mmCIF file of C-alpha atoms and ligand atoms in Angstrom:
data_model
loop_
_atom_site.group_PDB
_atom_site.id
_atom_site.type_symbol
_atom_site.label_atom_id
_atom_site.label_comp_id
_atom_site.label_asym_id
_atom_site.label_seq_id
_atom_site.Cartn_x
_atom_site.Cartn_y
_atom_site.Cartn_z
ATOM 1 C CA MET O 1 0.339 0.000 0.035
ATOM 2 C CA ILE O 2 1.047 3.750 -1.061
ATOM 3 C CA SER O 3 1.684 6.096 2.147
ATOM 4 C CA LYS O 4 2.824 8.903 -0.072
ATOM 5 C CA THR O 5 1.094 13.222 0.328
ATOM 6 C CA VAL O 6 -0.535 14.560 -1.792
ATOM 7 C CA LEU O 7 -1.715 18.175 -2.088
ATOM 8 C CA VAL O 8 -4.498 18.505 -3.682
ATOM 9 C CA THR O 9 -5.439 22.003 -4.986
ATOM 10 C CA GLY O 10 -9.710 22.619 -5.672
ATOM 11 C CA GLY O 11 -10.274 19.000 -4.579
ATOM 12 C CA ALA O 12 -13.501 20.014 -4.084
ATOM 13 C CA GLY O 13 -14.673 20.056 -6.883
ATOM 14 C CA TYR O 14 -15.704 17.802 -9.733
ATOM 15 C CA ILE O 15 -12.768 16.329 -11.105
ATOM 16 C CA GLY O 16 -10.858 16.752 -7.628
ATOM 17 C CA THR O 17 -13.408 15.382 -5.778
ATOM 18 C CA HIS O 18 -13.725 11.262 -7.603
ATOM 19 C CA THR O 19 -9.656 12.050 -7.447
ATOM 20 C CA VAL O 20 -9.682 12.243 -4.473
ATOM 21 C CA LEU O 21 -10.953 9.847 -3.321
ATOM 22 C CA HIS O 22 -9.102 6.923 -5.942
ATOM 23 C CA LEU O 23 -6.480 8.175 -3.915
ATOM 24 C CA LEU O 24 -7.461 7.967 -0.654
ATOM 25 C CA LEU O 25 -8.877 3.897 -1.560
ATOM 26 C CA ALA O 26 -5.462 3.882 -3.482
ATOM 27 C CA GLY O 27 -4.104 4.114 0.701
ATOM 28 C CA PHE O 28 -2.753 8.230 0.020
ATOM 29 C CA LYS O 29 -2.504 10.901 2.438
ATOM 30 C CA THR O 30 -4.240 13.475 0.459
ATOM 31 C CA VAL O 31 -4.397 17.559 1.791
ATOM 32 C CA VAL O 32 -7.212 19.368 -0.390
ATOM 33 C CA VAL O 33 -7.057 23.554 -0.127
ATOM 34 C CA ASP O 34 -10.194 24.464 -2.200
ATOM 35 C CA ASN O 35 -11.752 27.971 -1.696
ATOM 36 C CA LEU O 36 -15.223 26.492 -2.406
ATOM 37 C CA ASP O 37 -15.700 29.133 -4.948
ATOM 38 C CA ASN O 38 -17.251 26.645 -7.795
ATOM 39 C CA SER O 39 -18.353 23.270 -4.583
ATOM 40 C CA SER O 40 -19.145 22.731 -1.477
ATOM 41 C CA HIS O 41 -18.105 22.111 1.810
ATOM 42 C CA LEU O 42 -20.709 18.948 1.500
ATOM 43 C CA ALA O 43 -18.853 17.255 -1.003
ATOM 44 C CA ILE O 44 -15.277 17.309 0.935
ATOM 45 C CA LEU O 45 -18.360 15.096 3.514
ATOM 46 C CA ARG O 46 -19.129 12.766 1.236
ATOM 47 C CA VAL O 47 -15.643 11.533 0.086
ATOM 48 C CA LYS O 48 -15.337 10.947 3.740
ATOM 49 C CA GLU O 49 -17.981 8.259 3.407
ATOM 50 C CA LEU O 50 -17.247 7.221 0.466
ATOM 51 C CA ALA O 51 -13.647 6.508 1.498
ATOM 52 C CA GLY O 52 -15.156 4.446 4.753
ATOM 53 C CA GLU O 53 -12.111 3.273 6.634
ATOM 54 C CA PHE O 54 -9.184 5.310 4.845
ATOM 55 C CA ARG O 55 -12.068 8.743 5.677
ATOM 56 C CA ASN O 56 -9.274 9.873 8.163
ATOM 57 C CA ASN O 57 -6.470 10.322 5.790
ATOM 58 C CA LEU O 58 -8.833 13.689 4.249
ATOM 59 C CA SER O 59 -7.581 17.034 5.557
ATOM 60 C CA PHE O 60 -9.843 19.841 4.880
ATOM 61 C CA HIS O 61 -8.484 23.705 4.170
ATOM 62 C CA ASN O 62 -10.300 26.393 3.480
ATOM 63 C CA ALA O 63 -7.870 28.394 1.702
ATOM 64 C CA ASP O 64 -6.961 31.091 -1.668
ATOM 65 C CA LEU O 65 -4.366 29.627 -3.614
ATOM 66 C CA ARG O 66 -3.149 33.369 -3.837
ATOM 67 C CA ASP O 67 -3.045 33.681 0.139
ATOM 68 C CA ARG O 68 0.906 32.522 0.574
ATOM 69 C CA ASP O 69 0.857 32.746 3.688
ATOM 70 C CA ALA O 70 -2.122 29.855 3.981
ATOM 71 C CA LEU O 71 -0.516 28.450 1.832
ATOM 72 C CA GLU O 72 2.888 28.317 3.943
ATOM 73 C CA GLN O 73 1.170 27.066 6.612
ATOM 74 C CA ILE O 74 -0.613 24.281 4.752
ATOM 75 C CA PHE O 75 3.323 23.784 3.124
ATOM 76 C CA VAL O 76 5.062 24.316 7.000
ATOM 77 C CA SER O 77 2.697 22.518 8.225
ATOM 78 C CA THR O 78 2.735 18.284 6.348
ATOM 79 C CA LYS O 79 5.409 17.276 3.901
ATOM 80 C CA PHE O 80 4.314 16.870 0.385
ATOM 81 C CA ASP O 81 5.411 13.859 -2.377
ATOM 82 C CA ALA O 82 3.586 15.301 -4.991
ATOM 83 C CA VAL O 83 0.804 17.944 -5.997
ATOM 84 C CA ILE O 84 -2.000 17.551 -8.335
ATOM 85 C CA HIS O 85 -3.558 21.151 -9.192
ATOM 86 C CA PHE O 86 -7.044 20.938 -10.501
ATOM 87 C CA ALA O 87 -7.757 24.320 -8.713
ATOM 88 C CA GLY O 88 -9.372 27.367 -11.289
ATOM 89 C CA LEU O 89 -11.932 28.955 -12.842
ATOM 90 C CA LYS O 90 -13.546 26.483 -15.591
ATOM 91 C CA ALA O 91 -16.526 28.861 -17.676
ATOM 92 C CA VAL O 92 -15.575 29.841 -21.294
ATOM 93 C CA GLY O 93 -18.247 32.469 -21.214
ATOM 94 C CA GLU O 94 -17.412 34.356 -18.019
ATOM 95 C CA SER O 95 -13.569 34.857 -19.371
ATOM 96 C CA VAL O 96 -14.170 36.389 -21.582
ATOM 97 C CA LYS O 97 -16.244 38.649 -20.228
ATOM 98 C CA LYS O 98 -14.310 39.036 -16.775
ATOM 99 C CA PRO O 99 -10.967 37.831 -18.643
ATOM 100 C CA LEU O 100 -8.805 40.120 -15.848
ATOM 101 C CA LEU O 101 -10.632 37.800 -12.777
ATOM 102 C CA TYR O 102 -10.069 34.348 -15.008
ATOM 103 C CA TYR O 103 -6.000 34.906 -15.416
ATOM 104 C CA ASN O 104 -5.573 36.429 -11.881
ATOM 105 C CA ASN O 105 -6.962 33.229 -10.429
ATOM 106 C CA ASN O 106 -5.206 30.866 -13.113
ATOM 107 C CA LEU O 107 -2.297 32.506 -13.001
ATOM 108 C CA THR O 108 -1.827 34.412 -9.590
ATOM 109 C CA GLY O 109 -2.916 30.905 -8.041
ATOM 110 C CA THR O 110 -0.550 28.330 -10.454
ATOM 111 C CA ILE O 111 1.815 30.581 -9.905
ATOM 112 C CA THR O 112 1.556 31.074 -5.886
ATOM 113 C CA LEU O 113 1.699 27.677 -5.587
ATOM 114 C CA LEU O 114 4.863 26.686 -7.681
ATOM 115 C CA GLU O 115 6.459 29.240 -5.044
ATOM 116 C CA VAL O 116 5.565 27.737 -2.407
ATOM 117 C CA MET O 117 5.889 24.470 -3.309
ATOM 118 C CA ALA O 118 10.073 25.354 -4.499
ATOM 119 C CA ALA O 119 9.976 27.161 -1.215
ATOM 120 C CA HIS O 120 9.499 23.631 0.413
ATOM 121 C CA GLY O 121 11.450 20.779 -1.702
ATOM 122 C CA CYS O 122 7.917 19.733 -2.827
ATOM 123 C CA LYS O 123 8.870 19.556 -6.878
ATOM 124 C CA LYS O 124 6.439 16.882 -8.875
ATOM 125 C CA LEU O 125 3.081 18.301 -10.260
ATOM 126 C CA VAL O 126 0.093 17.078 -12.165
ATOM 127 C CA PHE O 127 -1.248 20.329 -13.747
ATOM 128 C CA SER O 128 -5.140 20.230 -15.642
ATOM 129 C CA SER O 129 -4.945 20.972 -18.929
ATOM 130 C CA SER O 130 -7.433 20.846 -21.305
ATOM 131 C CA ALA O 131 -8.175 19.971 -25.103
ATOM 132 C CA THR O 132 -9.656 23.180 -25.397
ATOM 133 C CA VAL O 133 -5.596 24.356 -26.312
ATOM 134 C CA TYR O 134 -5.978 22.372 -29.124
ATOM 135 C CA GLY O 135 -8.390 24.890 -30.683
ATOM 136 C CA TRP O 136 -10.354 24.196 -33.988
ATOM 137 C CA PRO O 137 -8.094 21.109 -34.623
ATOM 138 C CA LYS O 138 -7.500 20.634 -38.658
ATOM 139 C CA LYS O 139 -7.533 16.852 -38.081
ATOM 140 C CA VAL O 140 -8.292 14.308 -35.818
ATOM 141 C CA PRO O 141 -7.251 12.195 -33.653
ATOM 142 C CA CYS O 142 -4.790 15.739 -31.769
ATOM 143 C CA THR O 143 -1.957 13.810 -30.973
ATOM 144 C CA GLU O 144 0.142 16.310 -27.897
ATOM 145 C CA GLU O 145 2.271 17.297 -31.281
ATOM 146 C CA PHE O 146 -0.983 19.085 -32.542
ATOM 147 C CA PRO O 147 0.020 23.163 -32.972
ATOM 148 C CA LEU O 148 -1.643 25.252 -29.413
ATOM 149 C CA SER O 149 -4.048 27.585 -29.855
ATOM 150 C CA ALA O 150 -6.907 29.564 -27.793
ATOM 151 C CA ALA O 151 -9.795 30.987 -28.539
ATOM 152 C CA ASN O 152 -10.993 32.401 -24.667
ATOM 153 C CA PRO O 153 -9.152 33.794 -21.537
ATOM 154 C CA TYR O 154 -9.772 30.552 -20.119
ATOM 155 C CA GLY O 155 -8.228 28.439 -22.917
ATOM 156 C CA ARG O 156 -5.389 31.524 -22.955
ATOM 157 C CA SER O 157 -5.004 30.982 -19.084
ATOM 158 C CA LYS O 158 -4.250 27.267 -20.170
ATOM 159 C CA LEU O 159 -1.157 27.747 -22.574
ATOM 160 C CA ILE O 160 0.281 30.073 -20.502
ATOM 161 C CA ILE O 161 0.261 27.782 -17.475
ATOM 162 C CA GLU O 162 1.702 24.974 -19.776
ATOM 163 C CA GLU O 163 4.259 27.278 -21.247
ATOM 164 C CA ILE O 164 5.161 28.916 -17.803
ATOM 165 C CA CYS O 165 5.647 24.747 -16.591
ATOM 166 C CA ARG O 166 7.627 24.283 -19.223
ATOM 167 C CA ASP O 167 10.192 27.326 -18.662
ATOM 168 C CA VAL O 168 10.708 26.042 -14.490
ATOM 169 C CA TYR O 169 11.148 22.619 -15.340
ATOM 170 C CA ASN O 170 13.600 23.789 -18.076
ATOM 171 C CA ALA O 171 15.201 26.379 -15.327
ATOM 172 C CA GLU O 172 15.756 23.832 -12.496
ATOM 173 C CA GLN O 173 15.578 20.253 -13.524
ATOM 174 C CA ASP O 174 14.827 18.452 -10.413
ATOM 175 C CA TRP O 175 11.222 19.873 -11.138
ATOM 176 C CA LYS O 176 8.678 16.893 -12.465
ATOM 177 C CA ILE O 177 5.601 18.474 -14.183
ATOM 178 C CA ILE O 178 2.441 15.406 -15.780
ATOM 179 C CA LEU O 179 0.533 18.196 -17.539
ATOM 180 C CA LEU O 180 -2.541 16.352 -18.261
ATOM 181 C CA ARG O 181 -4.987 17.686 -22.030
ATOM 182 C CA TYR O 182 -8.161 16.371 -20.122
ATOM 183 C CA PHE O 183 -11.259 16.111 -22.931
ATOM 184 C CA ASN O 184 -14.876 16.368 -22.090
ATOM 185 C CA PRO O 185 -14.848 15.397 -18.498
ATOM 186 C CA VAL O 186 -18.559 13.451 -17.205
ATOM 187 C CA GLY O 187 -21.009 11.513 -15.532
ATOM 188 C CA ALA O 188 -20.413 10.469 -11.626
ATOM 189 C CA HIS O 189 -19.132 7.691 -9.269
ATOM 190 C CA PRO O 190 -21.538 5.073 -9.981
ATOM 191 C CA SER O 191 -21.961 5.458 -5.883
ATOM 192 C CA GLY O 192 -24.135 9.295 -7.121
ATOM 193 C CA TYR O 193 -23.275 10.170 -3.810
ATOM 194 C CA ILE O 194 -21.009 12.619 -5.931
ATOM 195 C CA GLY O 195 -20.984 14.595 -8.846
ATOM 196 C CA GLU O 196 -20.678 17.613 -10.380
ATOM 197 C CA ASP O 197 -22.472 20.844 -9.284
ATOM 198 C CA PRO O 198 -22.415 23.959 -11.564
ATOM 199 C CA ARG O 199 -23.286 27.126 -9.892
ATOM 200 C CA GLY O 200 -25.700 28.632 -12.192
ATOM 201 C CA VAL O 201 -26.792 27.734 -15.621
ATOM 202 C CA PRO O 202 -23.921 25.085 -17.093
ATOM 203 C CA ASN O 203 -21.459 26.001 -19.918
ATOM 204 C CA ASN O 204 -20.743 22.478 -21.068
ATOM 205 C CA LEU O 205 -23.345 19.941 -22.651
ATOM 206 C CA MET O 206 -23.987 17.324 -20.340
ATOM 207 C CA PRO O 207 -24.668 19.369 -17.370
ATOM 208 C CA PHE O 208 -26.760 21.276 -19.315
ATOM 209 C CA VAL O 209 -28.941 18.191 -20.047
ATOM 210 C CA GLN O 210 -29.107 16.915 -16.718
ATOM 211 C CA GLN O 211 -30.816 19.903 -15.632
ATOM 212 C CA VAL O 212 -33.479 19.367 -18.570
ATOM 213 C CA ALA O 213 -34.330 15.922 -17.213
ATOM 214 C CA VAL O 214 -35.522 17.150 -13.670
ATOM 215 C CA GLU O 215 -37.474 20.032 -14.822
ATOM 216 C CA ARG O 216 -34.584 22.422 -14.015
ATOM 217 C CA ARG O 217 -34.033 23.700 -17.395
ATOM 218 C CA PRO O 218 -36.952 23.491 -19.992
ATOM 219 C CA ALA O 219 -35.065 22.464 -23.507
ATOM 220 C CA LEU O 220 -31.293 21.553 -24.284
ATOM 221 C CA THR O 221 -30.284 24.413 -27.214
ATOM 222 C CA ILE O 222 -28.104 23.144 -29.717
ATOM 223 C CA PHE O 223 -24.978 25.321 -31.043
ATOM 224 C CA GLY O 224 -24.962 24.328 -34.392
ATOM 225 C CA ASN O 225 -26.852 21.519 -36.601
ATOM 226 C CA ASP O 226 -25.130 22.377 -39.480
ATOM 227 C CA TYR O 227 -21.241 21.046 -39.089
ATOM 228 C CA ASN O 228 -19.187 18.370 -40.832
ATOM 229 C CA THR O 229 -20.845 15.515 -39.083
ATOM 230 C CA ILE O 230 -22.499 12.365 -38.960
ATOM 231 C CA ASP O 231 -25.501 14.273 -37.706
ATOM 232 C CA GLY O 232 -24.576 17.670 -37.809
ATOM 233 C CA THR O 233 -23.188 18.242 -33.847
ATOM 234 C CA GLY O 234 -20.151 18.772 -32.362
ATOM 235 C CA VAL O 235 -18.748 15.641 -32.438
ATOM 236 C CA ARG O 236 -15.991 15.856 -29.166
ATOM 237 C CA ASP O 237 -14.367 12.716 -27.054
ATOM 238 C CA TYR O 238 -16.177 12.887 -23.905
ATOM 239 C CA ILE O 239 -14.727 10.703 -20.609
ATOM 240 C CA HIS O 240 -16.070 9.013 -17.592
ATOM 241 C CA VAL O 241 -14.766 11.233 -14.422
ATOM 242 C CA VAL O 242 -13.491 8.236 -13.312
ATOM 243 C CA ASP O 243 -11.733 7.413 -15.748
ATOM 244 C CA LEU O 244 -10.125 10.595 -15.985
ATOM 245 C CA ALA O 245 -9.582 9.892 -12.191
ATOM 246 C CA ASP O 246 -7.408 7.469 -11.980
ATOM 247 C CA GLY O 247 -5.425 9.313 -15.073
ATOM 248 C CA HIS O 248 -4.258 10.593 -11.595
ATOM 249 C CA ILE O 249 -3.046 8.499 -10.035
ATOM 250 C CA ALA O 250 -1.236 6.717 -12.894
ATOM 251 C CA ALA O 251 0.351 10.575 -13.418
ATOM 252 C CA LEU O 252 1.689 10.198 -10.167
ATOM 253 C CA LEU O 253 3.453 6.815 -10.104
ATOM 254 C CA LYS O 254 4.745 8.028 -13.413
ATOM 255 C CA LEU O 255 6.109 11.602 -11.879
ATOM 256 C CA ASP O 256 7.510 8.501 -9.534
ATOM 257 C CA GLU O 257 10.017 7.547 -12.674
ATOM 258 C CA SER O 258 12.894 8.882 -13.127
ATOM 259 C CA ASP O 259 13.883 12.234 -15.934
ATOM 260 C CA ILE O 260 10.080 12.897 -16.488
ATOM 261 C CA GLY O 261 10.951 16.255 -16.672
ATOM 262 C CA CYS O 262 7.781 18.356 -18.277
ATOM 263 C CA GLU O 263 5.494 16.053 -20.451
ATOM 264 C CA VAL O 264 1.933 15.722 -21.917
ATOM 265 C CA TYR O 265 -0.346 13.841 -22.183
ATOM 266 C CA ASN O 266 -4.260 13.100 -23.553
ATOM 267 C CA LEU O 267 -7.453 12.089 -21.060
ATOM 268 C CA GLY O 268 -9.496 10.835 -23.676
ATOM 269 C CA THR O 269 -10.599 7.429 -25.331
ATOM 270 C CA GLY O 270 -9.898 8.666 -29.017
ATOM 271 C CA LYS O 271 -14.026 8.189 -29.554
ATOM 272 C CA GLY O 272 -15.737 10.813 -31.047
ATOM 273 C CA THR O 273 -19.629 11.342 -29.710
ATOM 274 C CA SER O 274 -21.277 14.385 -32.227
ATOM 275 C CA VAL O 275 -24.230 16.516 -29.338
ATOM 276 C CA LEU O 276 -27.520 13.897 -30.806
ATOM 277 C CA GLU O 277 -25.361 10.571 -30.079
ATOM 278 C CA MET O 278 -25.141 11.569 -26.495
ATOM 279 C CA VAL O 279 -28.606 12.950 -25.790
ATOM 280 C CA LYS O 280 -29.941 9.911 -26.888
ATOM 281 C CA ALA O 281 -27.924 7.843 -24.682
ATOM 282 C CA PHE O 282 -29.440 9.944 -22.080
ATOM 283 C CA GLU O 283 -32.531 9.464 -22.609
ATOM 284 C CA LEU O 284 -31.768 5.607 -23.241
ATOM 285 C CA ALA O 285 -30.378 6.033 -19.776
ATOM 286 C CA SER O 286 -32.891 7.885 -17.944
ATOM 287 C CA GLY O 287 -35.868 7.108 -19.609
ATOM 288 C CA LYS O 288 -36.610 10.393 -19.773
ATOM 289 C CA LYS O 289 -36.870 12.495 -23.117
ATOM 290 C CA ILE O 290 -35.151 15.880 -23.438
ATOM 291 C CA PRO O 291 -36.699 19.280 -25.492
ATOM 292 C CA LEU O 292 -34.157 20.266 -28.306
ATOM 293 C CA VAL O 293 -33.945 23.526 -29.131
ATOM 294 C CA MET O 294 -31.774 24.272 -32.312
ATOM 295 C CA ALA O 295 -29.827 27.301 -32.589
ATOM 296 C CA GLY O 296 -26.829 28.948 -34.401
ATOM 297 C CA ARG O 297 -22.919 27.785 -33.771
ATOM 298 C CA ARG O 298 -20.980 28.819 -30.713
ATOM 299 C CA PRO O 299 -18.524 31.296 -30.861
ATOM 300 C CA GLY O 300 -15.280 29.577 -31.123
ATOM 301 C CA ASP O 301 -16.504 25.748 -30.682
ATOM 302 C CA ALA O 302 -14.812 23.460 -32.946
ATOM 303 C CA GLU O 303 -16.233 21.280 -35.446
ATOM 304 C CA ILE O 304 -14.592 17.677 -34.029
ATOM 305 C CA VAL O 305 -12.161 17.051 -31.957
ATOM 306 C CA TYR O 306 -11.414 13.707 -29.669
ATOM 307 C CA ALA O 307 -8.368 12.812 -28.312
ATOM 308 C CA SER O 308 -5.413 10.592 -29.801
ATOM 309 C CA THR O 309 -5.160 8.017 -26.578
ATOM 310 C CA GLU O 310 -1.730 5.864 -27.345
ATOM 311 C CA LYS O 311 0.717 8.271 -25.536
ATOM 312 C CA ALA O 312 -1.451 7.921 -22.232
ATOM 313 C CA GLU O 313 -1.632 4.528 -23.014
ATOM 314 C CA ARG O 314 1.733 3.845 -23.797
ATOM 315 C CA GLU O 315 4.196 6.062 -20.989
ATOM 316 C CA LEU O 316 0.808 5.879 -18.616
ATOM 317 C CA ASN O 317 -0.016 2.514 -18.882
ATOM 318 C CA TRP O 318 -3.532 3.778 -18.500
ATOM 319 C CA LYS O 319 -6.375 3.192 -21.093
ATOM 320 C CA ALA O 320 -9.819 5.002 -20.271
ATOM 321 C CA LYS O 321 -12.628 1.966 -19.696
ATOM 322 C CA TYR O 322 -15.774 3.405 -19.592
ATOM 323 C CA GLY O 323 -17.794 4.465 -22.936
ATOM 324 C CA ILE O 324 -20.672 6.626 -23.447
ATOM 325 C CA ASP O 325 -23.834 4.779 -21.666
ATOM 326 C CA GLU O 326 -21.838 4.394 -18.862
ATOM 327 C CA MET O 327 -20.976 7.378 -18.236
ATOM 328 C CA CYS O 328 -24.505 9.053 -18.826
ATOM 329 C CA ARG O 329 -26.091 6.182 -16.333
ATOM 330 C CA ASP O 330 -23.553 7.202 -13.356
ATOM 331 C CA GLN O 331 -24.330 11.157 -14.962
ATOM 332 C CA TRP O 332 -28.404 9.781 -14.875
ATOM 333 C CA ASN O 333 -27.699 8.206 -10.612
ATOM 334 C CA TRP O 334 -26.927 11.042 -9.435
ATOM 335 C CA ALA O 335 -29.349 13.482 -11.338
ATOM 336 C CA SER O 336 -32.082 11.572 -9.747
ATOM 337 C CA LYS O 337 -30.823 11.666 -7.005
ATOM 338 C CA ASN O 338 -29.764 15.116 -5.851
ATOM 339 C CA PRO O 339 -31.282 17.125 -8.947
ATOM 340 C CA TYR O 340 -29.565 20.817 -7.216
ATOM 341 C CA GLY O 341 -26.683 19.243 -6.797
ATOM 342 C CA TYR O 342 -25.673 19.831 -2.764
ATOM 343 C CA GLY O 343 -27.627 22.206 -2.080
ATOM 344 C CA SER O 344 -31.513 22.302 -2.718
ATOM 345 C CA GLN O 345 -34.041 23.512 -4.693
ATOM 346 C CA LYS O 346 -34.077 26.867 -1.622
ATOM 347 C CA ASP O 347 -30.427 27.812 -2.886
ATOM 348 C CA SER O 348 -29.999 27.112 -6.377
ATOM 349 C CA THR O 349 -29.463 29.995 -8.187
ATOM 350 C CA ASP O 350 -32.155 28.525 -10.972
HETATM 351 P P1 NAD J 401 -14.606 22.658 -10.257
HETATM 352 O O1 NAD J 401 -15.504 24.355 -10.638
HETATM 353 O O2 NAD J 401 -15.685 21.632 -10.116
HETATM 354 O O3 NAD J 401 -12.880 22.312 -9.366
HETATM 355 C C1 NAD J 401 -11.941 23.693 -9.701
HETATM 356 C C2 NAD J 401 -12.028 23.904 -7.965
HETATM 357 O O4 NAD J 401 -10.914 24.526 -7.549
HETATM 358 C C3 NAD J 401 -13.420 24.442 -7.528
HETATM 359 O O5 NAD J 401 -13.795 23.771 -6.592
HETATM 360 C C4 NAD J 401 -12.401 26.133 -6.919
HETATM 361 O O6 NAD J 401 -13.741 26.228 -6.373
HETATM 362 C C5 NAD J 401 -11.650 25.464 -6.698
HETATM 363 N N1 NAD J 401 -10.997 26.797 -7.093
HETATM 364 C C6 NAD J 401 -10.778 27.826 -7.774
HETATM 365 N N2 NAD J 401 -9.886 29.040 -7.658
HETATM 366 C C7 NAD J 401 -9.934 28.784 -6.889
HETATM 367 C C8 NAD J 401 -8.614 29.225 -6.084
HETATM 368 N N3 NAD J 401 -7.704 30.564 -6.439
HETATM 369 N N4 NAD J 401 -8.540 28.479 -4.477
HETATM 370 C C9 NAD J 401 -8.496 27.295 -4.613
HETATM 371 N N5 NAD J 401 -9.744 26.626 -4.785
HETATM 372 C C10 NAD J 401 -10.356 27.259 -6.343
HETATM 373 O O7 NAD J 401 -13.790 22.077 -11.932
HETATM 374 P P2 NAD J 401 -13.491 21.179 -12.178
HETATM 375 O O8 NAD J 401 -14.383 20.629 -13.768
HETATM 376 O O9 NAD J 401 -13.694 19.946 -11.406
HETATM 377 O O10 NAD J 401 -11.788 21.072 -13.671
HETATM 378 C C11 NAD J 401 -10.918 20.743 -12.280
HETATM 379 C C12 NAD J 401 -9.386 21.463 -13.702
HETATM 380 O O11 NAD J 401 -10.038 20.742 -14.582
HETATM 381 C C13 NAD J 401 -9.854 23.130 -13.215
HETATM 382 O O12 NAD J 401 -8.413 23.544 -13.516
HETATM 383 C C14 NAD J 401 -10.665 22.998 -15.012
HETATM 384 O O13 NAD J 401 -9.849 24.114 -15.946
HETATM 385 C C15 NAD J 401 -9.850 21.574 -15.433
HETATM 386 N N6 NAD J 401 -10.076 20.870 -16.960
HETATM 387 C C16 NAD J 401 -12.049 21.174 -16.325
HETATM 388 C C17 NAD J 401 -12.625 20.593 -17.560
HETATM 389 C C18 NAD J 401 -14.578 20.057 -17.469
HETATM 390 O O14 NAD J 401 -14.988 20.100 -18.375
HETATM 391 N N7 NAD J 401 -14.270 19.705 -16.426
HETATM 392 C C19 NAD J 401 -11.846 19.883 -18.423
HETATM 393 C C20 NAD J 401 -10.701 20.419 -19.334
HETATM 394 C C21 NAD J 401 -9.798 20.929 -17.969
HETATM 395 N N1 UDP J 402 -23.142 22.117 -26.133
HETATM 396 C C1 UDP J 402 -24.918 22.395 -27.188
HETATM 397 N N2 UDP J 402 -24.905 22.945 -26.301
HETATM 398 C C2 UDP J 402 -25.170 22.945 -25.290
HETATM 399 C C3 UDP J 402 -23.372 22.526 -24.990
HETATM 400 C C4 UDP J 402 -22.944 22.420 -25.385
HETATM 401 O O1 UDP J 402 -25.803 21.740 -28.241
HETATM 402 O O2 UDP J 402 -25.954 23.774 -23.826
HETATM 403 C C5 UDP J 402 -22.533 21.384 -27.410
HETATM 404 C C6 UDP J 402 -21.713 22.274 -27.633
HETATM 405 O O3 UDP J 402 -21.512 22.850 -29.186
HETATM 406 C C7 UDP J 402 -20.548 20.925 -28.162
HETATM 407 C C8 UDP J 402 -20.457 19.993 -27.145
HETATM 408 O O4 UDP J 402 -22.341 19.713 -26.991
HETATM 409 O O5 UDP J 402 -20.448 20.440 -29.983
HETATM 410 C C9 UDP J 402 -19.862 20.488 -25.846
HETATM 411 O O6 UDP J 402 -19.584 21.266 -25.676
HETATM 412 P P1 UDP J 402 -19.147 21.706 -24.148
HETATM 413 O O7 UDP J 402 -19.144 22.960 -23.261
HETATM 414 O O8 UDP J 402 -19.915 20.916 -23.246
HETATM 415 O O9 UDP J 402 -17.534 20.885 -24.342
HETATM 416 P P2 UDP J 402 -16.077 21.731 -25.205
HETATM 417 O O10 UDP J 402 -16.652 22.324 -26.185
HETATM 418 O O11 UDP J 402 -15.672 22.522 -24.165
HETATM 419 O O12 UDP J 402 -15.652 20.852 -26.143
#
C-alpha cells in the first residue's frame, strides 16, 4: 500500500472529488485546499463517507491559492510528495466577460503555488490542462504534438500555465511535471453520491442535459446542426470522470519514475460522439425525453475534437474503461438522487 502525501488544489470540485476518493482508496494521504468558490464542503464530507476506513487520511483547508500565507502554513505543517493542481476558474463564457478575474485567479494562483512548492522542496506537479488548447484542430485524433491555440481567456490561461511549467522545468531540472489535457469529463461516481454541480447556468453539455432531465430547465439548446459530422452536431471525446480520476493516479506513479521532465498527456477515450448521439444515450439511460431547440453555432466552438490516447496508454499505462452508456447511466444516477446538486431547490440559482 502506498503511503505518500499529496496536496490537491481544487479538490472539492467535480474532478477533484473523484480523484481525491481514488487517492484515498489507493492509500495516499490527501490534503485538499479549495476556496469553495465553485464547490461545496458537503462534497468533501461525502468523499470521506465513500472512503470508509481511509476517511481519516483526508484533511481539508478552506483557502485561496493566492493567499500565500495560508499556503505557506499548509506546506509548513505537512511535507508533500506531490501536488495535483485542479484549482481554477473554468467557465469559457465568463472568462470572455471577465478576463482579468480569470488571469488573476488561474495564473496568480498557479504562480503562487509553484513558488511555495519550490520554497519547500516539493517539485512534483500534475496540472489540469484541457483539450481546449487544440483549438479547432485541422485533423483528428489530436496528438500531443499538435499546434496549440486559444479562443478565449480561459483557454489562454491553460496555454500560459503550460508554458510556465515548461519554463520552470527548463530552469530547474529537478522539477517533474505532468500536464494532463482532459477531453470532456462527464458522468459521476457510480454511488451517485458525488458528481458535477456547476453554479448558475451550465456551460457544458451534460450538466445542461441533466438539468433538463430533472426539469430545472425546459429544453437543451443545440449549438449548431450544420457541422460536417454524422448528424450535423459537434463531436467531442467524452470521458467518464472515474477514468479521469484513475489517470491522475497513473500520472503520480509516473512522476516517481526518473527523468520525466515536463511531459504532456491527453486523457480521453479516443472516440468521438456527436451532441445528438450523447442526448440519445442519456435519454435511454434516464428514460427521460430531452426537448431540443436548434440554434446557431456557439462562437469559438470546434467541429470535431477527439484524442489520440496512444501516448497515455504507452507511457502512463492508462486507458479509459467506460463508454458513453456508463457515463450517462452514472450521470443520471447522480442527477436523480441530487436534482439540485449539493444544494437544495431553495438555494439554487435557477
Ligand atoms: P470545478 O470548478 O468543479 O473545480 C475547481 C475547484 O477549484 C473548485 O472547487 C473551486 O472552488 C476551486 N478553486 C478555484 N479557484 C481557486 C483558488 N484561487 N483557490 C482555491 N480553490 C480554487 O472544476 P473541475 O471541472 O473539477 O475542473 C478542475 C480543473 O480541470 C480546472 O482547472 C479546469 O479548468 C480543468 N478542466 C476541466 C474540464 C471540465 O470540463 N470539467 C475540462 C478540461 C480541464
Ligand atoms: N453544446 C450544445 N448545447 C449546450 C452545451 C454544449 O449543443 O448547451 C454542444 C457544444 O456546441 C459542443 C458540445 O456540446 O459541440 C460539447 O460542449 P461542451 O461545452 O460541453 O464542451 P467543449 O465545447 O468545451 O468541448
